[in-house]
């Protein structure tokens, strides 16, 4: 009986670690394979994709940088994502302030309609977005992408920011009103600073969406001046049609900023992303 | 009045990018329109034609397969790993961080990486097939029998996002429940079956709904890896919509957009009916 139980727990431990290791390999092995091969020559790759580089070819990275105008695309992505996040959280914070603090007819309806926007598959709107953006004369500009990214994330941000603001005690503002604080000051001096961690969560969602988006960038831009890095990887994959290992280097270069940021901020990112979900 | 000014920016953006596009899509789906020139009212003819279109039907079927694979393979795998990590084995925090790592990398980079892994000449997967299993190499993305499975596989094995959501919810289950069950002699499986799963019910329904919604909206990875081919075998409603728009068939594209919204909504209602309610607003993120 005792040995049977021992056998059972041991088997369970083996199965448990098998599962954990399997998903560890799934997460890491493809990236490691890509990384190592990005330093090898195309000939080496053709012979076998396993194995170390005979000589570590940093030249692949230099070639990738030159051919794909990566710095420009990278800068475009940074500008677009940062502006979209700023626009998104400012307008969401202002609206959240009203929706969590003021009483007026139709307030709950407005809140419900705004947050129900999460249920809409945005790809269904490709035609109207294209039509709206080109008729406004902002086709092929970073501004178009900023507007779209900030807007598409409104439902998520409104939900996160409003629920966060509701949890801030009203007494704080009542004290401030007695001290002669105006309506706008209540927002700028009290509510906005106190909502910081809610805004960071909303901003993280918006940033990840904006940085990683491919569809809208493909739909709304047409030249290098306003292309983002994601579009860049796709388009330079066709330039490197036979130079695979340089293409690998280019992919690695675009991954580095996200992975680097994640290494430093992983605890914040994970707890931020789950802050909204756990409420459900 | 300054109070309503605070609400104005959000209302303007929401009307511009949600309400107007919805009405525009609905409106143009009832017309004949090629992007320029006048629109002619066309009734429901676009709908009857699209519903009979074999490519659209295939796209619908593929979206359903995507939704089922994400909801009933990806989420259960994520839940399994989350349940193991909840028992806090050695190094569980590091494992959690690593499992989530691929989720911070863009879909584009992941898709390009898997295109390389599946490559016939130098791909890792074919090399394993040839060297260790002595099989002929398979052109995974170029063969209609394999392409859909290959694209779904590379998406479904990345469990990170759903895993951290389930894990975070699981952390709120009181430890005392497990201690009491332990004293009563409940096995690990019984503890998971009678404590963890019931306590996580709401979160699981939410994640399944979210995963299936992703399946219905699926576009990027497929577009990047196969463009919907070979022979439309991997197409989805999103890709078919884009193709129609690219061919200047704007009213057909709009019709497909309306159907996409309807199918997405119907699916969410059906999941609710089957599995019960979850907080709809925690089903966020596009």
Coordinates of C-alpha atoms in Angstrom, one line a residue:
Chain A
X1 CA 0.0 0.0 0.0
X2 CA 2.7 2.4 1.0
X3 CA 4.9 1.7 -2.0
X4 CA 1.9 2.0 -4.3
X5 CA 1.3 5.5 -2.9
X6 CA 4.9 6.4 -3.3
X7 CA 4.8 5.2 -6.9
X8 CA 1.7 7.3 -7.5
X9 CA 3.2 10.5 -6.1
X10 CA 6.4 9.9 -8.0
X11 CA 4.5 9.4 -11.3
X12 CA 2.6 12.6 -10.6
X13 CA 5.8 14.5 -10.0
X14 CA 7.3 13.2 -13.3
X15 CA 4.1 14.1 -15.3
X16 CA 4.1 17.5 -13.7
X17 CA 7.7 18.3 -14.6
X18 CA 7.2 16.9 -18.0
X19 CA 4.4 19.4 -18.7
X20 CA 6.3 22.3 -17.2
X21 CA 9.5 21.5 -19.2
X22 CA 7.5 21.0 -22.4
X23 CA 6.0 24.5 -22.2
X24 CA 9.4 25.9 -21.2
X25 CA 10.9 24.4 -24.4
X26 CA 7.9 25.7 -26.5
X27 CA 8.5 29.2 -25.2
X28 CA 12.3 29.3 -25.6
X29 CA 13.5 26.7 -28.1
X30 CA 12.2 28.5 -31.3
X31 CA 13.7 31.8 -30.1
X32 CA 17.0 30.2 -29.3
X33 CA 17.1 28.5 -32.7
X34 CA 16.4 31.8 -34.5
X35 CA 19.0 33.6 -32.4
X36 CA 21.8 31.1 -33.0
X37 CA 21.0 30.9 -36.7
X38 CA 21.0 34.6 -37.1
X39 CA 24.8 34.5 -36.6
X40 CA 25.4 31.7 -39.1
X41 CA 25.9 31.8 -42.9
X42 CA 23.2 30.7 -45.3
X43 CA 25.4 27.8 -46.4
X44 CA 25.6 26.5 -42.8
X45 CA 21.9 26.8 -42.4
X46 CA 21.2 24.8 -45.6
X47 CA 23.5 22.0 -44.4
X48 CA 21.9 21.8 -41.0
X49 CA 19.9 24.2 -38.9
X50 CA 21.3 22.6 -35.7
X51 CA 24.6 23.6 -34.4
X52 CA 26.8 26.6 -33.4
X53 CA 28.1 29.1 -36.0
X54 CA 31.6 28.3 -37.2
X55 CA 32.2 32.0 -37.0
X56 CA 29.8 34.4 -35.3
X57 CA 28.7 36.6 -38.1
X58 CA 27.8 40.0 -36.7
X59 CA 27.8 41.2 -40.3
X60 CA 24.3 39.7 -40.6
X61 CA 23.1 42.3 -38.1
X62 CA 24.9 45.2 -39.9
X63 CA 23.4 44.1 -43.2
X64 CA 19.9 43.9 -41.7
X65 CA 20.2 47.4 -40.2
X66 CA 21.3 48.9 -43.5
X67 CA 18.8 47.1 -45.8
X68 CA 15.7 47.5 -43.7
X69 CA 16.2 51.1 -42.5
X70 CA 15.3 49.8 -39.1
X71 CA 16.2 52.9 -37.0
X72 CA 13.6 54.9 -38.9
X73 CA 10.9 52.3 -38.5
X74 CA 11.8 51.9 -34.9
X75 CA 11.5 55.6 -34.3
X76 CA 8.1 55.7 -36.0
X77 CA 6.9 52.9 -33.8
X78 CA 8.1 54.7 -30.6
X79 CA 6.4 58.0 -31.6
X80 CA 3.2 56.3 -32.6
X81 CA 2.8 54.0 -29.6
X82 CA 3.8 56.7 -27.1
X83 CA 1.5 59.3 -28.5
X84 CA -1.4 56.8 -28.8
X85 CA -0.9 55.9 -25.1
X86 CA -0.8 59.5 -24.0
X87 CA -3.9 60.5 -26.0
X88 CA -5.8 57.3 -24.9
X89 CA -5.1 57.7 -21.1
X90 CA -5.8 61.4 -21.0
X91 CA -9.2 61.2 -22.7
X92 CA -10.1 58.1 -20.8
X93 CA -9.1 59.7 -17.5
X94 CA -11.2 62.8 -18.2
X95 CA -14.2 60.7 -19.2
X96 CA -13.7 58.3 -16.3
X97 CA -13.7 61.2 -13.9
X98 CA -17.2 62.2 -15.1
X99 CA -18.5 58.7 -15.3
X100 CA -17.4 57.8 -11.8
X101 CA -18.1 61.1 -10.0
X102 CA -21.0 63.0 -11.7
X103 CA -24.7 62.0 -11.8
X104 CA -26.7 62.8 -14.9
X105 CA -29.4 61.2 -17.0
X106 CA -28.0 58.6 -19.4
X107 CA -24.6 58.2 -17.6
X108 CA -24.9 54.5 -17.1
X109 CA -26.1 54.0 -20.7
X110 CA -23.0 55.9 -22.0
X111 CA -20.8 53.8 -19.8
X112 CA -22.4 50.6 -21.1
X113 CA -22.2 51.6 -24.7
X114 CA -18.5 52.7 -24.4
X115 CA -17.4 49.5 -22.7
X116 CA -19.4 47.2 -24.9
X117 CA -17.0 48.4 -27.7
X118 CA -14.6 45.6 -26.6
X119 CA -17.0 43.1 -28.1
X120 CA -16.7 44.5 -31.6
X121 CA -14.1 42.8 -33.9
X122 CA -12.2 45.7 -35.2
X123 CA -11.2 44.0 -38.4
X124 CA -14.8 44.3 -39.5
X125 CA -14.2 48.0 -39.7
X126 CA -11.4 47.9 -42.3
X127 CA -13.5 49.6 -45.0
X128 CA -14.8 52.5 -43.0
X129 CA -11.4 53.1 -41.3
X130 CA -9.7 53.2 -44.7
X131 CA -12.4 55.4 -46.1
X132 CA -12.6 57.8 -43.1
X133 CA -8.8 58.2 -42.9
X134 CA -8.2 58.8 -46.7
X135 CA -11.1 61.3 -46.9
X136 CA -9.7 63.2 -43.9
X137 CA -6.5 63.6 -45.8
X138 CA -4.4 61.9 -43.2
X139 CA -3.7 58.6 -45.1
X140 CA -0.1 57.5 -44.7
X141 CA 0.6 59.6 -41.6
X142 CA 1.6 58.6 -38.1
X143 CA -1.2 60.8 -36.9
X144 CA -3.7 58.4 -38.5
X145 CA -2.3 55.5 -36.7
X146 CA -2.2 57.4 -33.4
X147 CA -5.9 58.3 -33.7
X148 CA -6.9 54.7 -34.5
X149 CA -4.8 53.1 -31.8
X150 CA -5.9 55.5 -29.1
X151 CA -9.6 55.1 -30.2
X152 CA -9.7 51.4 -30.5
X153 CA -8.4 51.1 -26.9
X154 CA -11.1 53.4 -25.5
X155 CA -13.4 50.7 -24.3
X156 CA -10.7 48.8 -22.3
X157 CA -9.3 52.0 -20.8
X158 CA -12.7 53.4 -19.8
X159 CA -13.5 50.2 -18.1
X160 CA -10.2 50.0 -16.2
X161 CA -10.0 53.7 -15.3
X162 CA -13.6 54.2 -14.3
X163 CA -13.6 51.2 -12.0
X164 CA -10.4 52.4 -10.5
X165 CA -11.7 55.9 -9.8
X166 CA -14.9 54.5 -8.2
X167 CA -12.7 53.0 -5.5
X168 CA -11.1 56.3 -4.5
X169 CA -12.9 57.6 -1.4
X170 CA -15.2 60.7 -2.0
X171 CA -14.2 62.2 1.3
X172 CA -10.9 63.3 -0.2
X173 CA -12.6 65.5 -2.7
X174 CA -15.2 66.8 -0.2
X175 CA -12.3 68.1 1.9
X176 CA -10.8 69.7 -1.2
X177 CA -14.1 71.4 -2.2
X178 CA -14.3 72.9 1.3
X179 CA -10.8 74.2 0.8
X180 CA -12.0 76.0 -2.4
X181 CA -10.9 73.5 -5.0
X182 CA -12.5 74.0 -8.5
X183 CA -14.0 71.2 -10.6
X184 CA -11.0 71.1 -12.9
X185 CA -8.6 71.2 -9.9
X186 CA -10.4 68.2 -8.4
X187 CA -9.4 66.3 -11.5
X188 CA -5.8 67.6 -12.0
X189 CA -4.8 67.8 -8.4
X190 CA -6.6 64.8 -6.8
X191 CA -8.2 62.2 -9.0
X192 CA -5.6 62.1 -11.8
X193 CA -2.6 61.6 -9.6
X194 CA -4.4 59.0 -7.4
X195 CA -5.5 57.0 -10.5
X196 CA -1.9 56.5 -11.6
X197 CA -1.7 52.7 -11.2
X198 CA -5.0 52.3 -13.1
X199 CA -3.7 54.5 -15.8
X200 CA -0.5 52.4 -16.0
X201 CA -2.5 49.3 -16.6
X202 CA -4.7 50.9 -19.3
X203 CA -1.5 52.4 -20.8
X204 CA 0.1 49.0 -20.9
X205 CA -2.8 47.5 -22.8
X206 CA -2.8 50.4 -25.3
X207 CA 1.0 50.2 -25.7
X208 CA 1.1 46.5 -26.4
X209 CA -1.7 46.8 -28.9
X210 CA -0.1 49.8 -30.7
X211 CA 3.4 48.5 -30.7
X212 CA 2.4 45.1 -32.1
X213 CA -0.4 46.1 -34.5
X214 CA 0.1 45.0 -38.1
X215 CA -3.4 45.3 -39.7
X216 CA -4.0 49.0 -39.2
X217 CA -0.5 49.9 -40.2
X218 CA -0.8 47.9 -43.4
X219 CA -4.2 49.4 -44.1
X220 CA -3.4 53.0 -43.4
X221 CA 0.2 53.6 -44.5
X222 CA 2.0 53.2 -47.8
X223 CA 5.6 54.5 -47.4
X224 CA 8.6 54.3 -45.2
X225 CA 8.0 57.7 -43.6
X226 CA 5.0 56.4 -41.7
X227 CA 5.6 52.7 -41.6
X228 CA 6.0 51.0 -38.2
X229 CA 8.5 48.3 -37.3
X230 CA 5.9 45.5 -37.6
X231 CA 5.2 46.4 -41.2
X232 CA 9.0 46.6 -41.7
X233 CA 9.7 43.0 -40.7
X234 CA 7.0 41.8 -43.1
X235 CA 8.3 43.9 -46.0
X236 CA 12.0 43.2 -45.5
X237 CA 11.3 39.5 -45.4
X238 CA 10.6 39.8 -49.1
X239 CA 13.9 41.8 -49.7
X240 CA 15.9 39.0 -48.0
X241 CA 14.3 36.3 -50.2
X242 CA 17.5 34.2 -50.3
X243 CA 19.5 35.7 -47.5
X244 CA 17.6 33.9 -44.7
X245 CA 20.1 34.4 -41.8
X246 CA 20.1 38.1 -42.4
X247 CA 16.3 38.1 -42.2
X248 CA 16.6 36.2 -38.9
X249 CA 18.9 38.9 -37.6
X250 CA 16.4 41.5 -38.6
X251 CA 13.6 39.7 -36.7
X252 CA 15.8 39.4 -33.6
X253 CA 16.5 43.1 -33.8
X254 CA 12.8 43.9 -33.7
X255 CA 12.3 41.5 -30.8
X256 CA 15.1 42.9 -28.6
X257 CA 13.2 46.1 -27.4
X258 CA 10.1 44.1 -26.2
X259 CA 12.1 41.3 -24.6
X260 CA 14.5 43.8 -23.0
X261 CA 11.7 45.8 -21.5
X262 CA 10.0 42.6 -20.3
X263 CA 13.2 41.4 -18.6
X264 CA 13.2 44.6 -16.5
X265 CA 9.5 45.1 -16.0
X266 CA 8.0 41.6 -16.0
X267 CA 6.5 41.7 -12.6
X268 CA 4.9 45.1 -13.2
X269 CA 3.6 44.0 -16.7
X270 CA 2.2 40.7 -15.4
X271 CA 0.5 42.2 -12.4
X272 CA -0.7 45.2 -14.5
X273 CA -2.3 43.0 -17.2
X274 CA -4.1 40.8 -14.6
X275 CA -5.3 43.7 -12.5
X276 CA -8.4 44.2 -14.7
X277 CA -9.0 40.6 -15.5
X278 CA -9.1 39.4 -11.8
X279 CA -12.0 41.7 -11.0
X280 CA -14.2 39.5 -13.3
Chain B
X1 CA -21.2 72.4 -18.6
X2 CA -17.4 72.0 -18.3
X3 CA -18.3 68.6 -16.9
X4 CA -19.7 67.5 -20.3
X5 CA -16.6 68.9 -21.9
X6 CA -14.6 66.3 -20.0
X7 CA -16.6 63.6 -21.7
X8 CA -16.4 65.1 -25.2
X9 CA -13.1 63.8 -26.5
X10 CA -14.0 60.2 -25.7
X11 CA -17.4 60.7 -27.3
X12 CA -15.9 62.2 -30.5
X13 CA -13.4 59.4 -30.9
X14 CA -15.9 56.7 -30.0
X15 CA -18.4 58.0 -32.5
X16 CA -15.7 58.4 -35.1
X17 CA -14.2 54.9 -34.7
X18 CA -17.0 52.8 -33.5
X19 CA -20.5 54.2 -34.1
X20 CA -19.9 55.8 -37.5
X21 CA -17.9 52.7 -38.8
X22 CA -20.7 50.5 -37.7
X23 CA -23.4 52.5 -39.4
X24 CA -21.2 52.9 -42.5
X25 CA -20.6 49.2 -42.7
X26 CA -24.2 48.4 -42.3
X27 CA -25.2 51.0 -44.8
X28 CA -22.7 50.1 -47.6
X29 CA -23.6 46.4 -47.1
X30 CA -27.0 47.2 -48.6
X31 CA -25.6 48.9 -51.7
X32 CA -23.5 48.3 -54.8
X33 CA -20.4 50.4 -54.3
X34 CA -16.8 50.1 -55.5
X35 CA -15.2 52.8 -53.4
X36 CA -15.7 55.6 -55.9
X37 CA -18.8 56.8 -57.7
X38 CA -22.4 56.6 -56.5
X39 CA -23.9 53.9 -54.3
X40 CA -26.9 52.1 -55.6
X41 CA -29.3 50.4 -53.2
X42 CA -29.1 46.7 -53.5
X43 CA -31.2 45.3 -50.7
X44 CA -30.0 42.0 -49.2
X45 CA -28.6 40.7 -52.4
X46 CA -25.0 41.1 -51.1
X47 CA -25.9 38.9 -48.2
X48 CA -27.5 36.1 -50.2
X49 CA -24.5 36.1 -52.6
X50 CA -21.9 36.0 -49.9
X51 CA -23.6 33.3 -47.9
X52 CA -23.5 31.1 -51.1
X53 CA -19.9 32.0 -51.8
X54 CA -17.7 28.8 -51.3
X55 CA -14.6 30.9 -50.2
X56 CA -16.7 32.7 -47.5
X57 CA -18.2 29.4 -46.3
X58 CA -14.7 28.0 -46.0
X59 CA -13.6 31.1 -44.1
X60 CA -16.5 30.7 -41.7
X61 CA -15.6 27.1 -41.1
X62 CA -11.9 27.9 -40.5
X63 CA -12.9 30.6 -38.0
X64 CA -15.0 28.1 -36.2
X65 CA -12.1 25.7 -36.1
X66 CA -9.9 28.5 -34.8
X67 CA -12.4 29.4 -32.1
X68 CA -12.8 25.8 -31.0
X69 CA -9.0 25.2 -31.0
X70 CA -8.4 28.4 -28.9
X71 CA -11.3 27.9 -26.5
X72 CA -11.0 24.1 -26.0
X73 CA -7.3 23.3 -26.5
X74 CA -5.4 26.5 -25.7
X75 CA -7.4 27.5 -22.6
X76 CA -7.5 24.0 -21.1
X77 CA -3.7 23.7 -21.5
X78 CA -3.3 27.1 -20.0
X79 CA -5.5 26.1 -17.1
X80 CA -3.6 22.9 -16.6
X81 CA -0.3 24.7 -16.3
X82 CA -1.8 27.4 -14.1
X83 CA -3.1 24.7 -11.7
X84 CA 0.3 23.1 -11.5
X85 CA 1.9 26.6 -10.9
X86 CA -0.7 27.4 -8.2
X87 CA 0.8 24.6 -6.1
X88 CA 4.0 26.6 -6.2
X89 CA 6.6 24.1 -7.4
X90 CA 10.3 25.1 -7.3
X91 CA 11.0 28.0 -9.6
X92 CA 7.3 28.6 -10.4
X93 CA 7.7 32.4 -10.6
X94 CA 10.5 32.1 -13.2
X95 CA 8.5 29.6 -15.2
X96 CA 5.5 32.0 -15.2
X97 CA 7.7 34.8 -16.5
X98 CA 9.2 32.6 -19.3
X99 CA 5.8 31.2 -20.3
X100 CA 4.5 34.7 -20.8
X101 CA 7.6 35.9 -22.7
X102 CA 6.4 35.0 -26.3
X103 CA 3.3 37.1 -25.6
X104 CA 5.3 40.3 -25.4
X105 CA 6.8 39.6 -28.9
X106 CA 4.7 40.8 -31.8
X107 CA 2.5 38.5 -33.8
X108 CA 4.5 39.5 -36.9
X109 CA 7.9 38.4 -35.4
X110 CA 6.4 35.1 -34.1
X111 CA 4.7 34.4 -37.5
X112 CA 8.0 35.1 -39.4
X113 CA 9.8 32.9 -37.0
X114 CA 7.4 30.0 -37.5
X115 CA 7.5 30.5 -41.2
X116 CA 11.2 29.7 -40.9
X117 CA 10.7 26.8 -38.5
X118 CA 8.2 25.2 -41.0
X119 CA 10.4 25.8 -44.1
X120 CA 11.0 22.8 -46.3
X121 CA 14.7 23.3 -46.9
X122 CA 16.1 24.6 -43.6
X123 CA 13.3 24.6 -41.1
X124 CA 13.8 23.1 -37.7
X125 CA 10.7 21.0 -37.7
X126 CA 11.4 19.4 -41.0
X127 CA 15.0 18.7 -39.9
X128 CA 13.6 16.8 -36.9
X129 CA 11.2 14.9 -39.1
X130 CA 14.0 13.9 -41.5
X131 CA 16.8 13.2 -39.1
X132 CA 15.0 11.6 -36.1
X133 CA 11.9 10.1 -37.7
X134 CA 13.3 9.3 -41.2
X135 CA 10.4 10.9 -42.9
X136 CA 10.2 12.9 -46.1
X137 CA 10.1 16.7 -45.4
X138 CA 6.6 18.2 -45.5
X139 CA 5.8 21.6 -46.9
X140 CA 3.6 22.5 -44.0
X141 CA 2.5 26.0 -45.2
X142 CA 2.4 25.1 -48.9
X143 CA 0.2 22.0 -48.6
X144 CA -3.5 22.5 -48.2
X145 CA -3.8 19.4 -46.0
X146 CA -1.3 20.7 -43.4
X147 CA -1.4 24.5 -43.6
X148 CA -4.4 25.3 -41.4
X149 CA -3.2 22.9 -38.7
X150 CA 0.3 24.3 -38.9
X151 CA -0.9 27.9 -38.4
X152 CA -3.3 27.0 -35.6
X153 CA -0.6 24.9 -33.8
X154 CA 1.9 27.8 -33.6
X155 CA -0.8 30.0 -32.0
X156 CA -2.4 27.5 -29.6
X157 CA 0.9 26.3 -27.9
X158 CA 1.6 29.8 -26.6
X159 CA -0.5 29.6 -23.5
X160 CA 1.1 32.5 -21.6
X161 CA -1.7 35.1 -21.6
X162 CA -4.6 32.8 -20.5
X163 CA -2.2 31.1 -18.0
X164 CA -1.4 34.3 -16.1
X165 CA -5.1 35.4 -16.1
X166 CA -6.1 32.0 -14.6
X167 CA -3.1 32.0 -12.3
X168 CA -3.9 35.4 -10.9
X169 CA -7.5 34.4 -10.2
X170 CA -6.4 31.2 -8.6
X171 CA -4.1 33.1 -6.2
X172 CA -7.3 34.4 -4.6
X173 CA -8.6 31.0 -3.6
X174 CA -8.2 30.7 0.2
X175 CA -5.4 28.3 1.1
X176 CA -7.4 26.9 4.0
X177 CA -9.7 25.1 1.6
X178 CA -6.8 22.9 0.4
X179 CA -5.5 22.4 3.9
X180 CA -8.9 21.2 5.1
X181 CA -9.3 18.9 2.0
X182 CA -5.8 17.5 2.7
X183 CA -6.8 16.6 6.3
X184 CA -9.9 14.9 5.0
X185 CA -7.7 12.8 2.7
X186 CA -8.7 14.3 -0.6
X187 CA -6.2 13.5 -3.4
X188 CA -4.6 16.1 -5.6
X189 CA -7.0 15.4 -8.4
X190 CA -10.0 15.6 -6.0
X191 CA -8.7 18.9 -4.7
X192 CA -8.5 20.3 -8.2
X193 CA -11.8 18.9 -9.3
X194 CA -13.8 20.0 -6.2
X195 CA -12.0 23.2 -5.2
X196 CA -9.9 24.8 -7.9
X197 CA -12.2 24.3 -10.9
X198 CA -15.4 25.4 -9.2
X199 CA -13.7 28.4 -7.7
X200 CA -12.3 29.4 -11.1
X201 CA -15.5 28.8 -13.0
X202 CA -16.1 32.5 -13.8
X203 CA -12.5 33.1 -14.9
X204 CA -12.6 30.0 -17.1
X205 CA -15.8 31.0 -18.8
X206 CA -14.3 34.5 -19.4
X207 CA -11.1 33.1 -20.8
X208 CA -12.9 30.6 -23.1
X209 CA -15.2 33.4 -24.3
X210 CA -12.2 35.6 -25.0
X211 CA -10.2 32.9 -26.7
X212 CA -13.1 32.0 -29.0
X213 CA -13.6 35.7 -29.7
X214 CA -10.0 35.9 -30.8
X215 CA -10.6 32.8 -33.0
X216 CA -13.5 34.6 -34.8
X217 CA -11.4 37.7 -35.3
X218 CA -8.3 35.8 -36.4
X219 CA -6.3 37.6 -39.1
X220 CA -2.7 38.4 -38.5
X221 CA -0.7 35.1 -38.2
X222 CA -2.5 33.5 -41.1
X223 CA -2.2 36.6 -43.3
X224 CA 1.6 36.7 -42.6
X225 CA 2.3 33.0 -43.0
X226 CA 0.0 31.9 -45.9
X227 CA -2.1 34.9 -47.0
X228 CA -5.0 32.6 -46.6
X229 CA -3.7 30.0 -49.1
X230 CA -2.8 27.6 -50.5
X231 CA -6.1 27.4 -52.4
X232 CA -7.9 29.4 -49.7
X233 CA -7.4 26.5 -47.3
X234 CA -6.4 28.7 -44.4
X235 CA -8.6 31.7 -45.2
X236 CA -10.6 33.4 -42.5
X237 CA -13.5 35.9 -42.6
X238 CA -11.0 38.7 -41.8
X239 CA -8.7 37.7 -44.6
X240 CA -11.5 37.2 -47.1
X241 CA -12.8 40.7 -46.1
X242 CA -9.4 42.2 -46.8
X243 CA -9.1 40.4 -50.1
X244 CA -12.5 41.7 -51.2
X245 CA -11.6 45.2 -50.2
X246 CA -8.3 45.0 -52.0
X247 CA -10.2 44.0 -55.1
X248 CA -12.3 47.1 -54.6
X249 CA -15.4 45.1 -53.8
X250 CA -16.3 47.5 -51.0
X251 CA -19.9 46.5 -50.5
X252 CA -19.0 42.8 -50.4
X253 CA -16.3 43.6 -47.8
X254 CA -18.8 45.6 -45.7
X255 CA -21.3 42.7 -45.9
X256 CA -18.7 40.4 -44.6
X257 CA -17.9 42.9 -41.8
X258 CA -21.5 42.9 -40.7
X259 CA -21.7 39.1 -40.8
X260 CA -18.4 38.9 -38.8
X261 CA -20.0 41.2 -36.1
X262 CA -23.2 39.1 -36.1
X263 CA -21.3 35.7 -35.8
X264 CA -19.1 37.1 -33.1
X265 CA -22.1 38.3 -31.0
X266 CA -24.0 35.1 -31.6
X267 CA -21.0 33.0 -30.4
X268 CA -20.7 35.0 -27.2
X269 CA -24.4 34.6 -26.5
X270 CA -24.2 30.9 -27.1
X271 CA -21.2 30.4 -24.8
X272 CA -23.1 32.3 -22.1
X273 CA -26.1 30.1 -22.5
X274 CA -24.0 26.9 -22.3
X275 CA -21.5 27.8 -19.6
X276 CA -23.3 30.5 -17.6
X277 CA -22.5 34.1 -17.0
X278 CA -19.1 35.8 -16.6
X279 CA -18.4 39.4 -16.1
X280 CA -18.6 40.6 -19.8
X281 CA -16.3 43.6 -19.1
X282 CA -13.4 41.5 -18.0
X283 CA -13.4 40.1 -21.5
X284 CA -11.3 42.9 -22.7
X285 CA -8.4 43.5 -25.1
X286 CA -8.8 43.2 -28.8

